[in-house]
Amino acid sequence: MGSKKIVYRLGSGCELEDIVVGNIYEVRVQGFAKFGSFVYLNNHIKGLIHVSNVKTDHKEGEILYVNVRNIRDNGNIDLEEISIEGDIEIKTVSCKKSGTRLSDLKNKVGRNVTVEAEIAQIKQTSGPTIFTLVDETGTESAAAFIEAGKRSYPEIELGDIVSLSGEVMMRNGQLQIEVSHMMALFGEEKEDVKKRIEKALDERARPEDIPFMIESEVLENLKPEMQKVAYLIRKAIFTNQPIILRHHADADGIVAAVSVEKAIISLIREEGGDMDTESHLFKRAPSKAPFYEIEDITRDLDFALKDNVKFGQKLPMILMMDNGSTEEDEPSYRMAKVYGLSIVVVDHHHPDESTDAYLDAHVNPYHVGGDFGVTAGMLGAELARMIYPAVEEHIRHFPAVAAVGDRSEAPERERYLALVADSYTEDDCKDIALALDYEQFWLRFNDGREIVKDILNIKDNYTIHKNLVSLLVKEANLAIKEQMDTSLPHVKDSVLENGSHLFTIDVEIFAHRFTFPPPGKTSGEIHDLLCRKNEGKPVVTLGIGPDFVVIRSRGVLMNIPQMVRELREEIKGGGVNGGGHLVVGSIKFVEGMRNIVVERLIKKIGEFPVE
Amino acid sequence: MGSKKIVYRLGSGCELEDIVVGNIYEVRVQGFAKFGSFVYLNNHIKGLIHVSNVKTDHKEGEILYVNVRNIRDNGNIDLEEISIEGDIEIKTVSCKKSGTRLSDLKNKVGRNVTVEAEIAQIKQTSGPTIFTLVDETGTESAAAFIEAGKRSYPEIELGDIVSLSGEVMMRNGQLQIEVSHMMALFGEEKEDVKKRIEKALDERARPEDIPFMIESEVLENLKPEMQKVAYLIRKAIFTNQPIILRHHADADGIVAAVSVEKAIISLIREEGGDMDTESHLFKRAPSKAPFYEIEDITRDLDFALKDNVKFGQKLPMILMMDNGSTEEDEPSYRMAKVYGLSIVVVDHHHPDESTDAYLDAHVNPYHVGGDFGVTAGMLGAELARMIYPAVEEHIRHFPAVAAVGDRSEAPERERYLALVADSYTEDDCKDIALALDYEQFWLRFNDGREIVKDILNIKDNYTIHKNLVSLLVKEANLAIKEQMDTSLPHVKDSVLENGSHLFTIDVEIFAHRFTFPPPGKTSGEIHDLLCRKNEGKPVVTLGIGPDFVVIRSRGVLMNIPQMVRELREEIKGGGVNGGGHLVVGSIKFVEGMRNIVVERLIKKIGEFPVE
Amino acid sequence: MGSKKIVYRLGSGCELEDIVVGNIYEVRVQGFAKFGSFVYLNNHIKGLIHVSNVKTDHKEGEILYVNVRNIRDNGNIDLEEISIEGDIEIKTVSCKKSGTRLSDLKNKVGRNVTVEAEIAQIKQTSGPTIFTLVDETGTESAAAFIEAGKRSYPEIELGDIVSLSGEVMMRNGQLQIEVSHMMALFGEEKEDVKKRIEKALDERARPEDIPFMIESEVLENLKPEMQKVAYLIRKAIFTNQPIILRHHADADGIVAAVSVEKAIISLIREEGGDMDTESHLFKRAPSKAPFYEIEDITRDLDFALKDNVKFGQKLPMILMMDNGSTEEDEPSYRMAKVYGLSIVVVDHHHPDESTDAYLDAHVNPYHVGGDFGVTAGMLGAELARMIYPAVEEHIRHFPAVAAVGDRSEAPERERYLALVADSYTEDDCKDIALALDYEQFWLRFNDGREIVKDILNIKDNYTIHKNLVSLLVKEANLAIKEQMDTSLPHVKDSVLENGSHLFTIDVEIFAHRFTFPPPGKTSGEIHDLLCRKNEGKPVVTLGIGPDFVVIRSRGVLMNIPQMVRELREEIKGGGVNGGGHLVVGSIKFVEGMRNIVVERLIKKIGEFPVE
């Protein structure tokens, strides 16, 4: 190995006095004159290769090596093009910076500035290329033009740290740097800037340490992980990374998601974002299934990758709420991980351990000895406050709605109800929860953003809120009554060997279909009614469909996941699947094996002890 | 009660000579100089509070009270800030106006104007805020800028009456006022302007009184209500209120809706609207069900509320055609009414009285002794002429198409056919109606705007019209033939105790599914064919599905709604629902009770007298 | 017949010296002065009708006839308006051209030019009207303004050949001619220009004659037709005509379509198009059915006609791949032909002769003695090279993937595999094909553009490609295993009279539904497994659903289309349909006739000879 030639790369902060005559520098061709080629030594220092010193054909933007022959008194730099054979060692020359911070651009309109920033988006328009810049103080954009619709600075990629110079302009009332020169930073210089930005962003992203709205041991134990989630969300916003919030489409899930939505939108606005920023940075999507279906991740990825190509957007962070902590989510997580998406879960369903391997953060009461009684809506509202504290005044009542909606029996339920008792009675909260469930049914899997906000009373229009909830509750109850009148006469009744009362109903042929309440809720309503009629006795209700059974029970110490495993094992060709909680859940199978599966299932239920 | 301090609010029409030295006025801070603060007394008169007379810290846009100390010869006004303790009575000073009318703006480009108008839309762009203005002469827009993406004049709301001043500009060839000052009017002044605008708009919106295309007592009796509907639609357009037209997805409904669509679009264009205006002001949506489903209102509301927030649009008017006059629509109307939407119905189905409580207008032949023979398509075409008379030349043949499409037996049928007999034979009209039905089946619930226009021959391309209709009719008839070949061998035949012939066919298992013709039309085609084979005899055809029965009959004096009520009562857990006309309709139930319901239904049918 | 008055229409290339004093010319009113009206004689020569010579009220843009009285030394032309009674003969005066070519506009910014071009799009904006121009060298746009949102030059239509003058501007970095005068050319002059453009476009559109990637007699024989398709696609792009690519949603179809997509997008970019151009000029849509369903053409037409009206776009060309060559496509083709759409097919399914009547070109190996072993993916990749040769480096491995994906047994299979053997093993290709099938299942009928590109490894990200394919293959195999475990225990087994083994499985009630693998693939997997278990024996597998049967077979010389014809004939009211290949296919019928159809089908299968 011979000795390597040393080539210097002049940092963007360097000035004339940092250049050493006789050294070799890497330069970039800027333009041409009759007497030679002009080149940039860094983002703002130009030199001349006189024709007599030109060795090759130059193209605009080309990288060359030059020897510095002379620096004249007037600052002109005479360069000589050289070609290097053999190995090269490139050394970056870092100089002290005096660049402008993005938050300071508004005071520099009409002036030339130099900034250092991370590239957070690269959007090719039919005219210039628009680079979204992020530094430790904020987000702004820069426009670079080479030819209509042609990508400027094609060597600059999403995520690069750059130094760029240009004039600050106002375009349609928005700040924009018109780029005269931009270069990606490398090596030590890059690391320095990156560290500086990261460090400051870390500090900005770190949530304030505020007390929870109520006393709760479980919440206190979850605090560090919740703060981590708040931090990740805040950082995504500060660095222009989109967030997709997928959530369970029931009252608890909606409450959780809308809390965080409200906090995120408030933060985006505070950062100067407009409606377009909001809609490209945040999307809330209720999920059809109680887990992240392959169809959902497929659609999310399809859109995200297209936006990445079309608008140069970063790939999104996935935020799962009231959803996401079980094995069933893993196939979708694996897809997300192929593209390196970060995934964050805030859930109160019993978590499977294996799932954590895919997650960047996971808030779950089961991790700290709590259970599903600390609902996702409670977690979501507290998390929203960590993201954006001022959101509290709007969403104080959300956890109480979630608590009654999800039938929480945790001590937190009463505390959250007490917190808002002067404005919302327990019945008000129940009404809101039922209204959410009913409206979401008709919204199918649209977010229904504004209607949902009115149901939750966060649009400062109390009259509409009141009338809307009251109407929806009335319609929901009418629909439930009609379903009960239709189904109840067909309920079959028996007593199992363990003494529990078994009620079965075929929800496919003895219930209205494709309307509210759907089969799961229909089974639940029947169960509740029969429990009241059989007070103090153990009760099991099965809502039977062509290829599924919904199980509701009280007073029987059953274990649904265990039964599913056994049935799957015992019944060859049954295709048995499913699960849920210990005593509430559902089982799926192939239609042709329904009778066998149901018969065996009932036998197993009869073998569990009763309370 | 102590005496109140009187504060004057200077109307926008007032000039220097209307100001009284010594009186107290409400003013708005405009800007600052070293020697004091400038304030506006109304939208164009400025005064100065000298530093020596300033009492508090001023912010731009802040409202203050001042005492007028002096009006100098050069017009300068010296003011003194005062603070008032105790009660205040605000009196508006109204002065004669000499503002510019919006229709006159085009002659004032480059000049400063003052206009009074209603705010019809407030759209926040990433630059300025755009206010859409409406006055008695037209619609224009005004741009106000405070900071990129920040809402200007946040105190101004949708529906406010404002006075605003600014320079008239041309931007991309469109007129726009660049706002220098804007204020909402209050009290008497507001009422004056509002009344003036309302009165003029009322006059503009009032439809011309033109004779119907044919003689018809029913239409004459419906005229006042039709004029009311035409007025409401014209007014919506003049005031920039969106219209959602929901209609029955059959030939009659399409004809009705396209007539009105054509009139509305023509009027929007005449008002200077472009394609974007059209698409935000008008949407035509065929409905899946023969009524306004909860799912449909949910979607319509979801979109309307989002547009209201995102584009500052008014909430829409709902226009129902060939649909909308029965109890089944009421749950959706209740949702619409929570948000105060106006609802207008043009229908020819038998109306339920209770429904009118939700409607702003309701055209229905049953109200004046007519019946469904005066079809929605007839009503729609005549209504379209009231909205925009010149539409007639395009749609003269529409009522004839509707008449044969809906099998009208009213005298109006022949008159409308006679009206266009030189251009369209009865067979032509039947073909067009069948083509519409067939094409709409494949369009699912898209409006298929341009294809539908070609079928209806309103695109001035006769060759395409002719070829398209001829192709669609051929394909439709082929599909009907295939369905008949498949189903007819399975029709079961019996004679009921009242002597009528009963034909039943299971349209679920003995007909092609998910294709044209769908079950209802399949049952109808079978019925028609069997009626021809059994001329002069009473015939009943039942198309039986898993959870529904389609009923077609001839010569049996049955009453379907009554049977539905009885079956619902008699069969516990049957979930029976449905209805329709007396002798044509459908019944729904839960699948598990099909045999019982069908058996009882047949028994009941056999008990009705035959003709 | 009296003698006709001759009126001259001065061609756009004509100059002052081409005008003959005393002749009558057709002119167009340009503007007004106190002393008379200015008119254009062609697109750049102006003359004056002095008030004393004006006969009628003139409107801007009006066409008049004038007599040339005098041409002054300074070039001013004195005209006299005349009215002509009786017949007129219009003669176009053609002069030599010296117009600018569109590709040369970039060198003329700020200067006035005259160009001749075809109008390829007319888009009305809220400001000017934008005309897209095409000539033999490229595509550019021109803006004409008359009034905000009003259509300029309403007499100019899509497809017209025009001569236009104006200044070349840069707007947002894009070239645009600001039109000062434009006129449609007629007669001889039009034909001359049209021919010139057509001829040059024909030459540009003609694909290079490059050898295929492998040796293949079938491909050589298909070359002329493939070149024709390549020519039609290239010409569509050069003339701004949109292309809709509809393709079979399996691995072979995707490979075929993505090859051509890649070539088309590359060509659009080379022509200077941006992302917006791409998305309005090209759309790839996987089809649900293995043919062009009426629902699909309905949707395609609905959108195309709306775009035609809204954006003034040309109607699209339809390109069918791995699809489109059979009778089942004809109803949709008939719809397309009503609107004169051109249709091009590249397929390897057995073609029906009658179909060709609708097609502008049709590449199919059966036409030249080949069969389905030369798959659509092979054809697509070779076609893509003809459209844009440089695409080859990206898609060299595509035919090998298609070959194994479609189980080709043609000699081309091994040659394409050999071609890329250094980079992709046969197993790699199989994995990619399975990954495509699995992913497309979850994409439903979205194109999943970026994900699909990653699976096919054309995004220069080998790691993502590798991980993605490996994950999808793993998940697909897990899903197949679960389906097999569920279904296999229910397979029924018998031996037919011809000695073949018959296996039947009810895929409706003994398989998981609405998940991967769907019924057809489930039946195929079962068949493959049972073939392996019964090596050397003739095997038939029937996957039976409620209203369909999937047929897979080996070693039985059956003829499915013949059986379908017979069953349709024999079973009245069975609604039997379907077909496919000779020994692989599917049959549909009405649910109520399932038992009879299946029984007879099995009997027929038993009567065919075995190998």
PDB file of C-alpha atoms in Angstrom, chain C residues 153-239:
ATOM      1  CA  TYR C 153     -61.025  30.342 -28.623  1.00  0.00           C
ATOM      2  CA  PRO C 154     -64.128  28.218 -28.067  1.00  0.00           C
ATOM      3  CA  GLU C 155     -64.093  27.305 -31.748  1.00  0.00           C
ATOM      4  CA  ILE C 156     -60.836  25.372 -31.301  1.00  0.00           C
ATOM      5  CA  GLU C 157     -61.460  21.733 -30.414  1.00  0.00           C
ATOM      6  CA  LEU C 158     -59.445  18.771 -29.190  1.00  0.00           C
ATOM      7  CA  GLY C 159     -57.606  17.278 -32.166  1.00  0.00           C
ATOM      8  CA  ASP C 160     -57.610  20.454 -34.264  1.00  0.00           C
ATOM      9  CA  ILE C 161     -54.489  21.471 -36.132  1.00  0.00           C
ATOM     10  CA  VAL C 162     -53.751  25.100 -35.301  1.00  0.00           C
ATOM     11  CA  SER C 163     -51.369  27.850 -36.108  1.00  0.00           C
ATOM     12  CA  LEU C 164     -50.681  30.096 -33.170  1.00  0.00           C
ATOM     13  CA  SER C 165     -48.495  33.045 -32.325  1.00  0.00           C
ATOM     14  CA  GLY C 166     -47.420  34.426 -29.015  1.00  0.00           C
ATOM     15  CA  GLU C 167     -44.597  35.159 -26.659  1.00  0.00           C
ATOM     16  CA  VAL C 168     -42.632  32.335 -25.058  1.00  0.00           C
ATOM     17  CA  MET C 169     -42.702  32.702 -21.270  1.00  0.00           C
ATOM     18  CA  MET C 170     -41.261  30.855 -18.304  1.00  0.00           C
ATOM     19  CA  ARG C 171     -43.914  30.244 -15.649  1.00  0.00           C
ATOM     20  CA  ASN C 172     -42.856  28.478 -12.463  1.00  0.00           C
ATOM     21  CA  GLY C 173     -39.969  27.186 -14.467  1.00  0.00           C
ATOM     22  CA  GLN C 174     -42.142  25.777 -17.242  1.00  0.00           C
ATOM     23  CA  LEU C 175     -42.240  26.968 -20.833  1.00  0.00           C
ATOM     24  CA  GLN C 176     -45.519  28.386 -22.025  1.00  0.00           C
ATOM     25  CA  ILE C 177     -46.623  30.348 -25.060  1.00  0.00           C
ATOM     26  CA  GLU C 178     -48.821  33.293 -24.149  1.00  0.00           C
ATOM     27  CA  VAL C 179     -51.166  33.240 -27.109  1.00  0.00           C
ATOM     28  CA  SER C 180     -51.756  36.449 -29.023  1.00  0.00           C
ATOM     29  CA  HIS C 181     -53.491  34.800 -31.945  1.00  0.00           C
ATOM     30  CA  MET C 182     -54.575  31.279 -32.761  1.00  0.00           C
ATOM     31  CA  MET C 183     -56.566  29.803 -35.581  1.00  0.00           C
ATOM     32  CA  ALA C 184     -57.575  26.326 -36.645  1.00  0.00           C
ATOM     33  CA  LEU C 185     -56.196  25.341 -40.010  1.00  0.00           C
ATOM     34  CA  PHE C 186     -58.476  23.979 -42.700  1.00  0.00           C
ATOM     35  CA  GLY C 187     -58.371  22.274 -46.039  1.00  0.00           C
ATOM     36  CA  GLU C 188     -55.100  21.847 -47.795  1.00  0.00           C
ATOM     37  CA  GLU C 189     -53.108  23.803 -45.247  1.00  0.00           C
ATOM     38  CA  LYS C 190     -54.428  21.656 -42.424  1.00  0.00           C
ATOM     39  CA  GLU C 191     -53.692  18.500 -44.339  1.00  0.00           C
ATOM     40  CA  ASP C 192     -50.154  19.631 -45.059  1.00  0.00           C
ATOM     41  CA  VAL C 193     -49.364  20.349 -41.438  1.00  0.00           C
ATOM     42  CA  LYS C 194     -51.169  17.291 -40.223  1.00  0.00           C
ATOM     43  CA  LYS C 195     -49.296  15.076 -42.618  1.00  0.00           C
ATOM     44  CA  ARG C 196     -46.003  16.652 -41.642  1.00  0.00           C
ATOM     45  CA  ILE C 197     -46.675  16.102 -37.926  1.00  0.00           C
ATOM     46  CA  GLU C 198     -48.097  12.626 -38.444  1.00  0.00           C
ATOM     47  CA  LYS C 199     -45.216  11.563 -40.595  1.00  0.00           C
ATOM     48  CA  ALA C 200     -42.615  12.758 -38.145  1.00  0.00           C
ATOM     49  CA  LEU C 201     -44.563  11.311 -35.208  1.00  0.00           C
ATOM     50  CA  ASP C 202     -44.854   8.003 -37.014  1.00  0.00           C
ATOM     51  CA  GLU C 203     -41.122   7.930 -37.355  1.00  0.00           C
ATOM     52  CA  ARG C 204     -40.544   8.859 -33.740  1.00  0.00           C
ATOM     53  CA  ALA C 205     -43.133   6.351 -32.565  1.00  0.00           C
ATOM     54  CA  ARG C 206     -41.738   3.475 -34.594  1.00  0.00           C
ATOM     55  CA  PRO C 207     -39.831   1.217 -32.179  1.00  0.00           C
ATOM     56  CA  GLU C 208     -36.228   0.296 -32.750  1.00  0.00           C
ATOM     57  CA  ASP C 209     -35.701  -3.129 -34.220  1.00  0.00           C
ATOM     58  CA  ILE C 210     -33.769  -4.896 -31.470  1.00  0.00           C
ATOM     59  CA  PRO C 211     -33.292  -8.658 -31.074  1.00  0.00           C
ATOM     60  CA  PHE C 212     -35.243 -10.497 -28.348  1.00  0.00           C
ATOM     61  CA  MET C 213     -33.441 -11.380 -25.126  1.00  0.00           C
ATOM     62  CA  ILE C 214     -33.632 -15.086 -26.016  1.00  0.00           C
ATOM     63  CA  GLU C 215     -34.053 -17.189 -29.125  1.00  0.00           C
ATOM     64  CA  SER C 216     -37.682 -18.023 -29.780  1.00  0.00           C
ATOM     65  CA  GLU C 217     -39.529 -18.892 -32.923  1.00  0.00           C
ATOM     66  CA  VAL C 218     -42.843 -17.888 -31.426  1.00  0.00           C
ATOM     67  CA  LEU C 219     -41.523 -14.484 -30.422  1.00  0.00           C
ATOM     68  CA  GLU C 220     -39.971 -13.940 -33.851  1.00  0.00           C
ATOM     69  CA  ASN C 221     -43.303 -14.677 -35.448  1.00  0.00           C
ATOM     70  CA  LEU C 222     -45.031 -12.272 -33.074  1.00  0.00           C
ATOM     71  CA  LYS C 223     -42.525  -9.495 -33.711  1.00  0.00           C
ATOM     72  CA  PRO C 224     -44.494  -7.473 -36.285  1.00  0.00           C
ATOM     73  CA  GLU C 225     -47.590  -7.352 -34.079  1.00  0.00           C
ATOM     74  CA  MET C 226     -45.523  -6.549 -30.983  1.00  0.00           C
ATOM     75  CA  GLN C 227     -43.869  -3.703 -32.875  1.00  0.00           C
ATOM     76  CA  LYS C 228     -47.292  -2.440 -33.792  1.00  0.00           C
ATOM     77  CA  VAL C 229     -48.331  -2.420 -30.134  1.00  0.00           C
ATOM     78  CA  ALA C 230     -45.079  -0.683 -29.145  1.00  0.00           C
ATOM     79  CA  TYR C 231     -45.724   1.874 -31.874  1.00  0.00           C
ATOM     80  CA  LEU C 232     -49.273   2.551 -30.693  1.00  0.00           C
ATOM     81  CA  ILE C 233     -48.139   3.000 -27.103  1.00  0.00           C
ATOM     82  CA  ARG C 234     -45.247   5.302 -28.042  1.00  0.00           C
ATOM     83  CA  LYS C 235     -47.535   7.343 -30.236  1.00  0.00           C
ATOM     84  CA  ALA C 236     -50.136   7.659 -27.483  1.00  0.00           C
ATOM     85  CA  ILE C 237     -47.430   9.075 -25.222  1.00  0.00           C
ATOM     86  CA  PHE C 238     -46.095  11.488 -27.853  1.00  0.00           C
ATOM     87  CA  THR C 239     -49.611  12.749 -28.549  1.00  0.00           C
TER      88      THR C 239
END
